[in-house]
PDB file of C-alpha atoms in Angstrom:
ATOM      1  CA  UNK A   1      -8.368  28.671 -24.154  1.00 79.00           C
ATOM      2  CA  UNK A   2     -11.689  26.018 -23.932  1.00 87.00           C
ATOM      3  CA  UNK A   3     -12.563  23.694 -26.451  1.00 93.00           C
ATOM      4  CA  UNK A   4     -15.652  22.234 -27.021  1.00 96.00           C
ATOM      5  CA  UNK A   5     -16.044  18.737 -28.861  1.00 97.00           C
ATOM      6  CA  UNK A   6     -18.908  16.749 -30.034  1.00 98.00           C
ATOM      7  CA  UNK A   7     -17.793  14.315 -31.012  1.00 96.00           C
ATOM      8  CA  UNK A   8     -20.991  12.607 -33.011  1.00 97.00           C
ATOM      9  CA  UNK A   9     -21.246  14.512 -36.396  1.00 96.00           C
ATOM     10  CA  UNK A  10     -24.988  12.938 -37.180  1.00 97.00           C
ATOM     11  CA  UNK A  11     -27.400  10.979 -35.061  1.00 97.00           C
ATOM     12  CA  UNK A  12     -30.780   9.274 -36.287  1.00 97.00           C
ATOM     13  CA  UNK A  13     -33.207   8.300 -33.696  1.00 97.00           C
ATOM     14  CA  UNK A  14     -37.014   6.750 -34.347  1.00 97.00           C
ATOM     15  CA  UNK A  15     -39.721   9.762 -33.631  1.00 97.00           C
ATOM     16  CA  UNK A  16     -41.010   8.991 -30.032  1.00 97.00           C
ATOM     17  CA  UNK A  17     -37.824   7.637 -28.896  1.00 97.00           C
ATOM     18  CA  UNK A  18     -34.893   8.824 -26.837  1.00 98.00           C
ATOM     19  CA  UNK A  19     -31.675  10.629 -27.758  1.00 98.00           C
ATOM     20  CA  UNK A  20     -28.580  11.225 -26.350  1.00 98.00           C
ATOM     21  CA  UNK A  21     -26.108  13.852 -27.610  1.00 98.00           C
ATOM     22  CA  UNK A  22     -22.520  13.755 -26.417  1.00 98.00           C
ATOM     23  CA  UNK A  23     -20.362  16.869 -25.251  1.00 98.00           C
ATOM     24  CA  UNK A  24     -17.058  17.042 -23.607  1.00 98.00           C
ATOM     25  CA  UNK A  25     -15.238  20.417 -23.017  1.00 97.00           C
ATOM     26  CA  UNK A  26     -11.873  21.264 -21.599  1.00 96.00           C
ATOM     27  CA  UNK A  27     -11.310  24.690 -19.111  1.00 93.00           C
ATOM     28  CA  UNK A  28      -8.927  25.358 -16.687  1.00 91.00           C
ATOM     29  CA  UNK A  29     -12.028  27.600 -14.876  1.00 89.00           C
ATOM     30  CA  UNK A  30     -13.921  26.548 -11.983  1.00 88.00           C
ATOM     31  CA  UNK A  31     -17.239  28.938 -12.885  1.00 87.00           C
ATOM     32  CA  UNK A  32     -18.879  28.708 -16.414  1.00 90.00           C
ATOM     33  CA  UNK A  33     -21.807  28.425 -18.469  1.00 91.00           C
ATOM     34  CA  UNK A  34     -22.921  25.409 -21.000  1.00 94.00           C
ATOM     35  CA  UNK A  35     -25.297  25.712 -23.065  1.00 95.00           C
ATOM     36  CA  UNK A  36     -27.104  23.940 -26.375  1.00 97.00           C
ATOM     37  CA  UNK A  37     -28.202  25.568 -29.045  1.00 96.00           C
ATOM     38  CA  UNK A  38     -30.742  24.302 -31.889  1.00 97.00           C
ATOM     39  CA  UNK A  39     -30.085  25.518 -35.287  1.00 96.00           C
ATOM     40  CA  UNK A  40     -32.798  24.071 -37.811  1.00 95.00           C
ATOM     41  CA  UNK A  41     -33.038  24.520 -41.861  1.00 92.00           C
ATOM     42  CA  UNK A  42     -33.616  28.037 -41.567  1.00 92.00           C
ATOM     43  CA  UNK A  43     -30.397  28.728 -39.773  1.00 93.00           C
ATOM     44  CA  UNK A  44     -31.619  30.632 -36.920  1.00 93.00           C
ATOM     45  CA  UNK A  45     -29.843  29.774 -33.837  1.00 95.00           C
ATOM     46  CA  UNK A  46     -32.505  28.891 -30.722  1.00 95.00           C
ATOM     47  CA  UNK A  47     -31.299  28.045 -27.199  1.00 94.00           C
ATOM     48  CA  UNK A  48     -32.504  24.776 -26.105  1.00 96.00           C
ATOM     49  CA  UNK A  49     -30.816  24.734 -22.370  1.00 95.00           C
ATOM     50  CA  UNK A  50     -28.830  26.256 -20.057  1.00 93.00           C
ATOM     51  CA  UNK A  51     -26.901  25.081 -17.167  1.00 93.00           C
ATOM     52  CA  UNK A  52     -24.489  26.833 -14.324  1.00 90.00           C
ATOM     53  CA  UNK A  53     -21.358  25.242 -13.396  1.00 90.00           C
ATOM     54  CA  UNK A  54     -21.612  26.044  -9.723  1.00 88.00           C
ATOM     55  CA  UNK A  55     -25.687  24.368  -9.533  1.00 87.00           C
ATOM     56  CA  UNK A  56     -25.392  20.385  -9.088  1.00 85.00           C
ATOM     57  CA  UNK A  57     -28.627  19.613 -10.782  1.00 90.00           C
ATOM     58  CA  UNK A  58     -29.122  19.028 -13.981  1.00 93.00           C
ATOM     59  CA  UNK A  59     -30.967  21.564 -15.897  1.00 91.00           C
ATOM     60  CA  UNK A  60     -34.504  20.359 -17.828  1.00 92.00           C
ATOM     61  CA  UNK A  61     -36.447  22.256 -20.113  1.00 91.00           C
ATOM     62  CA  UNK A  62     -39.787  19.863 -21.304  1.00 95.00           C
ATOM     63  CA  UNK A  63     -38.632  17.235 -22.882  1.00 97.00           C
ATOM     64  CA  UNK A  64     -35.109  18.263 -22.573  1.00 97.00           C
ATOM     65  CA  UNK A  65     -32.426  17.557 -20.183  1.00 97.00           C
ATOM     66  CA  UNK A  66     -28.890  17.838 -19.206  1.00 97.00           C
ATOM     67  CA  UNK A  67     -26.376  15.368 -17.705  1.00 97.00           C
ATOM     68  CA  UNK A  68     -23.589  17.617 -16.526  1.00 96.00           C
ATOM     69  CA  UNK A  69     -20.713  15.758 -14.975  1.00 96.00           C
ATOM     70  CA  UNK A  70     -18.866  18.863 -13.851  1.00 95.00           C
ATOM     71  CA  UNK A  71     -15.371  16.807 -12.910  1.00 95.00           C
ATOM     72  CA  UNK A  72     -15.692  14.796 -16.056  1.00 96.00           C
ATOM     73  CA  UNK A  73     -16.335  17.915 -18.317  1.00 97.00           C
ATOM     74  CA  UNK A  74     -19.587  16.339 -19.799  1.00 97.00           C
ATOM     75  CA  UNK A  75     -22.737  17.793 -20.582  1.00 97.00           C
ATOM     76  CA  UNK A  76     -24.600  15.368 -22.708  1.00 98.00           C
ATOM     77  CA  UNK A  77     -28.393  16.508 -23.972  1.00 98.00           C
ATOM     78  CA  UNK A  78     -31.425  14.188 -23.475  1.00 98.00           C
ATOM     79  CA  UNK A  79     -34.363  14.430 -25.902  1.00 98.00           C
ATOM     80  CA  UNK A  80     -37.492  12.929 -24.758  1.00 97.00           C
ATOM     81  CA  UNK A  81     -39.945  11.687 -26.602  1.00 97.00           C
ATOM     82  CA  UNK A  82     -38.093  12.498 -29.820  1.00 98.00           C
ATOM     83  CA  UNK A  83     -40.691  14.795 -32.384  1.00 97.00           C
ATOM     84  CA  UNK A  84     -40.008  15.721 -36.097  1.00 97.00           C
ATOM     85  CA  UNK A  85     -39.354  19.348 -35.565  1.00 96.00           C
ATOM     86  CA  UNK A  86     -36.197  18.163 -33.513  1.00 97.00           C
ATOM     87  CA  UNK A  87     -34.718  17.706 -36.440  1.00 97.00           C
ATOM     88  CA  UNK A  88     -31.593  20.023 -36.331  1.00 97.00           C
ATOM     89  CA  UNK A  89     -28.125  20.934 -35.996  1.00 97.00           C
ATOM     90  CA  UNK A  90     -27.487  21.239 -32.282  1.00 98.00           C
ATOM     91  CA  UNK A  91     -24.377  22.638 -30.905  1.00 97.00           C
ATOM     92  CA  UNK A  92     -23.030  22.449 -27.333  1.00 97.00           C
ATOM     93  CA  UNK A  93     -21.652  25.709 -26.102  1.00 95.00           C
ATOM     94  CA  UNK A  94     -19.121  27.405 -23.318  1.00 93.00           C
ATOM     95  CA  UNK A  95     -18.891  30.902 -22.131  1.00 90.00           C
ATOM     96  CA  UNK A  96     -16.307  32.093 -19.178  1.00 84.00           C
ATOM     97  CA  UNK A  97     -18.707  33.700 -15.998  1.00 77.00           C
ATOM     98  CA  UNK A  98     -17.305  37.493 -16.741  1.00 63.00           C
ATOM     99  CA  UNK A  99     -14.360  39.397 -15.256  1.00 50.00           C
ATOM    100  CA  UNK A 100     -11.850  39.418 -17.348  1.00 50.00           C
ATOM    101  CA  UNK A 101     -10.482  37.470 -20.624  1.00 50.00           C
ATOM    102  CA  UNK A 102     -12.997  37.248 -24.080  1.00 59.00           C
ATOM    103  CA  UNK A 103     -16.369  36.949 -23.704  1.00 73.00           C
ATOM    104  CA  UNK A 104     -18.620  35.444 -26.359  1.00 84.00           C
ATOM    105  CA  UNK A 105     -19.579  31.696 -26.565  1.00 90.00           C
ATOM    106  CA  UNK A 106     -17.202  28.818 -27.778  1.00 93.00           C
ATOM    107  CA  UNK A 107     -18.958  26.333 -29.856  1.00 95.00           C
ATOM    108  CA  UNK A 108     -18.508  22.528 -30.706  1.00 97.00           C
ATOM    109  CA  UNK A 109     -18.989  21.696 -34.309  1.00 96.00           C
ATOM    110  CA  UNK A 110     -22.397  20.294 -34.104  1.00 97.00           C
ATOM    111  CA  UNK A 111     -24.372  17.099 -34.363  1.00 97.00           C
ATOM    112  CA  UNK A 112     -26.722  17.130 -37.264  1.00 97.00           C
ATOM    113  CA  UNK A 113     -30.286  14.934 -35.869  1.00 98.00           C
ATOM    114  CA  UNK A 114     -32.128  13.124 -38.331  1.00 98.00           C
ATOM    115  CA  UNK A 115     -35.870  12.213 -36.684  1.00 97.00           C
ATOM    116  CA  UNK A 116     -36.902   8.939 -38.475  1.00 96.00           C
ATOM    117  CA  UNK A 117     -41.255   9.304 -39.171  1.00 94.00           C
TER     118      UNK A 117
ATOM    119  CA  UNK B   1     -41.887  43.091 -31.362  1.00 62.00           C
ATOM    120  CA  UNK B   2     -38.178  42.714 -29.926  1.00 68.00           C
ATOM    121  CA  UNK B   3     -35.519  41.193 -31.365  1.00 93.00           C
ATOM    122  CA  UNK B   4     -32.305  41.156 -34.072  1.00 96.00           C
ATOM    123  CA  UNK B   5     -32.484  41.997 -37.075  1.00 96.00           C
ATOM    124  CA  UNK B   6     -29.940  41.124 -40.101  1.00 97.00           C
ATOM    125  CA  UNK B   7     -29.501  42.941 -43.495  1.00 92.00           C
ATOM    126  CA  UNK B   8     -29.203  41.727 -46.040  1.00 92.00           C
ATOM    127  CA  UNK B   9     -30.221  37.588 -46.066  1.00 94.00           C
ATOM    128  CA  UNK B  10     -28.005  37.280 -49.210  1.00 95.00           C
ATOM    129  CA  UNK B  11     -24.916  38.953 -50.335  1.00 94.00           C
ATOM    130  CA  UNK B  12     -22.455  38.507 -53.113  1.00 93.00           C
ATOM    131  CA  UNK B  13     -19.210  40.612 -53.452  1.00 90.00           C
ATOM    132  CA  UNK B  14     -16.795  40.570 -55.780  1.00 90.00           C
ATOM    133  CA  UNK B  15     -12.696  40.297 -54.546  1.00 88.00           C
ATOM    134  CA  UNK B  16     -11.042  42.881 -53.712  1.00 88.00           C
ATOM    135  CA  UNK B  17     -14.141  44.829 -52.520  1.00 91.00           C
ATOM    136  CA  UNK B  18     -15.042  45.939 -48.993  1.00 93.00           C
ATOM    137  CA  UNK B  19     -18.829  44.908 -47.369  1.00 94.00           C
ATOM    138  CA  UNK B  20     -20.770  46.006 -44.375  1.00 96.00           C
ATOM    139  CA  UNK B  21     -23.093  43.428 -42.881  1.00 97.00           C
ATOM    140  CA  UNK B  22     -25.634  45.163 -41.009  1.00 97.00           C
ATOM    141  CA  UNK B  23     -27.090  44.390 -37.482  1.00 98.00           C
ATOM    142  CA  UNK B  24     -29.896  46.037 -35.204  1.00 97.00           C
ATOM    143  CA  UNK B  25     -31.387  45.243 -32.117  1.00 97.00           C
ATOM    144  CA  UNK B  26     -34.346  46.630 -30.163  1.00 96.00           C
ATOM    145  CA  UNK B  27     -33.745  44.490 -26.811  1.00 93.00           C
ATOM    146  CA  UNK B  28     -31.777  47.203 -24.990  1.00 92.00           C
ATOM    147  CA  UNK B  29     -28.653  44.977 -24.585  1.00 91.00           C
ATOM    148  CA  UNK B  30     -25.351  46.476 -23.878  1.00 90.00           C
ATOM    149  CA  UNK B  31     -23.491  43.452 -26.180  1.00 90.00           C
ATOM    150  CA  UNK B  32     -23.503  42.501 -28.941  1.00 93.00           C
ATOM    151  CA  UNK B  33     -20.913  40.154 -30.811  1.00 95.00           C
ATOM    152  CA  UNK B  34     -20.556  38.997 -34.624  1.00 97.00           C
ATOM    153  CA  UNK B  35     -20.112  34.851 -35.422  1.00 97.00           C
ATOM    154  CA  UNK B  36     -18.805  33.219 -39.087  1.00 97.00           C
ATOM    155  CA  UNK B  37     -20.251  29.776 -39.394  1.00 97.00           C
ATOM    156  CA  UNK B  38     -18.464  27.568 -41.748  1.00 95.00           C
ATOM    157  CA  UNK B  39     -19.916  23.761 -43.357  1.00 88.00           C
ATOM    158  CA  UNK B  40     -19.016  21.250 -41.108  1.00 82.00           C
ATOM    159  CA  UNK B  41     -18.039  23.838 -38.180  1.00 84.00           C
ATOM    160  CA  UNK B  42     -19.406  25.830 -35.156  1.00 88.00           C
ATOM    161  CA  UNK B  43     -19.729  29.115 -34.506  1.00 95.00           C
ATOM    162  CA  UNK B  44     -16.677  31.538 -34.293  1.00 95.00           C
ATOM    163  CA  UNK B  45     -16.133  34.564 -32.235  1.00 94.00           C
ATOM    164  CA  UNK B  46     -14.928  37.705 -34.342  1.00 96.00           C
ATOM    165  CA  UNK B  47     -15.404  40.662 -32.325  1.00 96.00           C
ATOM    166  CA  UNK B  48     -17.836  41.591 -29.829  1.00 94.00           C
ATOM    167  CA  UNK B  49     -18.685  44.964 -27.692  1.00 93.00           C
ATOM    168  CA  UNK B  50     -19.640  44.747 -24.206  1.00 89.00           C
ATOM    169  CA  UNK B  51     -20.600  48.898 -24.235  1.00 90.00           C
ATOM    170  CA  UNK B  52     -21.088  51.494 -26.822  1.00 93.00           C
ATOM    171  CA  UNK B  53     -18.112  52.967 -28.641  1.00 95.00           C
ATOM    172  CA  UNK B  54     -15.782  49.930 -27.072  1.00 93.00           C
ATOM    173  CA  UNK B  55     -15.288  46.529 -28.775  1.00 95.00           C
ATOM    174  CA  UNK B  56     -12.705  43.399 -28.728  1.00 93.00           C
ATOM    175  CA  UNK B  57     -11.459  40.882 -31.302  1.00 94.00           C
ATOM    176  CA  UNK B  58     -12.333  37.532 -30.801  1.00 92.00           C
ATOM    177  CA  UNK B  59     -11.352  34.322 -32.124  1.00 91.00           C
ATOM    178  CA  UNK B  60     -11.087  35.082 -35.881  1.00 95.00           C
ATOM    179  CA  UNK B  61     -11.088  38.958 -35.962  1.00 96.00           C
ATOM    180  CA  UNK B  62      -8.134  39.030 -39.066  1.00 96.00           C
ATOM    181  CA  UNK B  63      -9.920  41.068 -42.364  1.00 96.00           C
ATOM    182  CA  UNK B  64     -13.089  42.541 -40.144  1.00 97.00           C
ATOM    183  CA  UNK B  65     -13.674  45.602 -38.475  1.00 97.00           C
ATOM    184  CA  UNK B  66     -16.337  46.834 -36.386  1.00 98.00           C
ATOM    185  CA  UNK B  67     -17.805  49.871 -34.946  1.00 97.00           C
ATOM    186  CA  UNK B  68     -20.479  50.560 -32.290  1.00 97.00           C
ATOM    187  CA  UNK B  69     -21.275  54.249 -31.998  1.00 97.00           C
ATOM    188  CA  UNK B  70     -25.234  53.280 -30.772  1.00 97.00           C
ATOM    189  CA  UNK B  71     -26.519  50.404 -28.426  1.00 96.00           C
ATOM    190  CA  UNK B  72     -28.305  49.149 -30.755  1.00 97.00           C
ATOM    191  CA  UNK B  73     -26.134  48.688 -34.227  1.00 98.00           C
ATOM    192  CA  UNK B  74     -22.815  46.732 -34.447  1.00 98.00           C
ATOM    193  CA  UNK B  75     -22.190  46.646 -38.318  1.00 98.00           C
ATOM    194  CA  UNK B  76     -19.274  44.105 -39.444  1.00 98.00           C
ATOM    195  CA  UNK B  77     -17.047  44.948 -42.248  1.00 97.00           C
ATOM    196  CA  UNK B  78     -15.610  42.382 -44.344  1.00 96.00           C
ATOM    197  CA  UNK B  79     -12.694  43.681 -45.854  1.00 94.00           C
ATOM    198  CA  UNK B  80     -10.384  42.568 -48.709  1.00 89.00           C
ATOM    199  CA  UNK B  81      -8.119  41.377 -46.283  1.00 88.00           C
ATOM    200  CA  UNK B  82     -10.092  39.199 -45.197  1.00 89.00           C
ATOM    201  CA  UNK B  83      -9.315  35.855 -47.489  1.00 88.00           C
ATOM    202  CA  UNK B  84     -11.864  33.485 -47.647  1.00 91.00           C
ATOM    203  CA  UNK B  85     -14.777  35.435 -46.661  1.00 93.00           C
ATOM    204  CA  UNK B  86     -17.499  33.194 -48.045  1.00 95.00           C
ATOM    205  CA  UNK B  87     -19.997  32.142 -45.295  1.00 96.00           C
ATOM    206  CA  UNK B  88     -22.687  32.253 -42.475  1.00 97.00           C
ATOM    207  CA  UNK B  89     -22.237  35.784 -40.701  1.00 98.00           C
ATOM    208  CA  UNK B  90     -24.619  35.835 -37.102  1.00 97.00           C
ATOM    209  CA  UNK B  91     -25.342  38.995 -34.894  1.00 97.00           C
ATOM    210  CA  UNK B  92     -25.706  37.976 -31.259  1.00 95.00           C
ATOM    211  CA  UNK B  93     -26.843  40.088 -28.174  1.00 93.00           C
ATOM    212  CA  UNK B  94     -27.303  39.799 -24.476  1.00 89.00           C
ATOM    213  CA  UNK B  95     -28.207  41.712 -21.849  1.00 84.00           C
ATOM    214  CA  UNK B  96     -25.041  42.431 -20.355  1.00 73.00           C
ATOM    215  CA  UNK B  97     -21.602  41.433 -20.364  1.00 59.00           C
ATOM    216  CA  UNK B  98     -20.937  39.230 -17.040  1.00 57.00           C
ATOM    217  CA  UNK B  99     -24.105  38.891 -16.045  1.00 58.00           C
ATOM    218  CA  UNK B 100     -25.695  35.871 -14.892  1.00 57.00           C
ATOM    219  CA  UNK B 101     -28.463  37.002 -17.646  1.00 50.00           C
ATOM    220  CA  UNK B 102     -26.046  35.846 -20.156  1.00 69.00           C
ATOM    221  CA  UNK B 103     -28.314  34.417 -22.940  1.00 81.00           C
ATOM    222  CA  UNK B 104     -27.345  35.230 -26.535  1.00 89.00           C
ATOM    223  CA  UNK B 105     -29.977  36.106 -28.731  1.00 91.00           C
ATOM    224  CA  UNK B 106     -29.153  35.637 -32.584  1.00 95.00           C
ATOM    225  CA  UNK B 107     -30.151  37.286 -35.608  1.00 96.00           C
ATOM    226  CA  UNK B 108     -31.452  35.236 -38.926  1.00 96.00           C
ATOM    227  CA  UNK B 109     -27.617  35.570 -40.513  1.00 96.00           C
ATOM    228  CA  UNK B 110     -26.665  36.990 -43.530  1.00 97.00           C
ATOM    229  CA  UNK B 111     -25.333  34.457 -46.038  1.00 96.00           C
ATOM    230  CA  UNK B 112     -21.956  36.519 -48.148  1.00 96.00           C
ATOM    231  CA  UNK B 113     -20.845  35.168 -51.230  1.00 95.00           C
ATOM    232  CA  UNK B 114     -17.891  36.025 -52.911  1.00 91.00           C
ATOM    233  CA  UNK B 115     -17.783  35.479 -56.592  1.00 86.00           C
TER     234      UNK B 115
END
């Protein structure tokens, strides 16, 4: 089965600045998905960014971006330019390519990101 | 407009009783899967349906059941069985199982309380 980890459980960064958040994962599978999700106050869950196992570059959506280091099993998210309404939970998340086995996403627990005014 | 919808926001049940947590979409996706969020956790898998009148337990499928007799509903009951049933309860969809269109969309969540 895959595990995700994240293994920061809060991070504070100054608004306008740059954040990192860590994730590490563990499959035995060669072709996957990762993803990060957003989840603010109101609980609904919002994709942020999405990136193939198989494609070598790094996905980047605005003002966010992925470092995926496919043989480490990192995919780290980079926020730019860090605003108040990034303020969230944000989870990193796996799901198998299909063919076989569950499908569904497998989550990390989450790293809560305070945006300092 | 598209999208999920989740009934009700808030729920409280008493032990010992049965609940159905309702779920609707109007995005045409084929499936659809049901999460528990817990304080402090991520998201967990309890069943999910890839095509109508089929579904699979997930992760944490012990006290729920499911049905999916239309594309577009996938009601969750929590059932007595089920022992600590207070939480976070998310509807997902996506367009189709295996696809490289493999986005989940997610519902609000329904909130259940068990006094």
């Amino acid at each position: 089965a895959q595990t995700v980890t994240q293994s920061q459980p809060e991070m504070s960064v100054q608004e306008a600045e740059t954040v990192t958040l860590s994730c590490t994962y563990d499959t035995s599978e060669s072709d996957y998905y990762l993803f990060w999700y957003k989840q603010p106050p109101s609980r609904q869950m919002i994709l942020v960014i999405r990136q193939e196992a198989y494609k070598q570059q790094n996905a980047t959506e605005n003002r966010f971006s992925v470092n995926f280091q496919k043989a480490a099993k990192s995919f780290s998210l980079k926020i730019s330019d860090s605003q108040l309404g990034d303020a969230a939970m944000y989870f990193c998340a796996y799901r198998s390519v299909g063919g076989g086995g569950a499908d569904g996403l497998t989550f990390g627990k989450g790293t809560h990101l305070i945006i300092q005014p | 407009d598209g999208g999920i919808t989740q009934s009700p926001k808030y729920l409280f049940r008493k032990e010992g009783q049965n609940v159905t947590l309702s779920c609707e979409q109007n995005l045409n996706h084929d499936a659809m899967y049901w999460y528990r969020q817990d304080p402090g956790q991520g998201l967990r898998l309890i069943y999910y349906s890839q095509i109508v009148n089929d579904f699979q337990k997930g992760d944490i499928a012990e006290g729920y059941s499911v049905s999916r007799e239309k594309k577009e509903s996938f009601p969750l009951t929590v059932t007595s069985a089920q022992k600590n049933p207070t939480a976070f309860y998310l509807c997902a969809s996506s367009i189709r199982w295996g696809s490289s269109y493999n986005e989940q969309f997610f519902g609000p969540g329904t909130r259940l309380t068990v006094l």
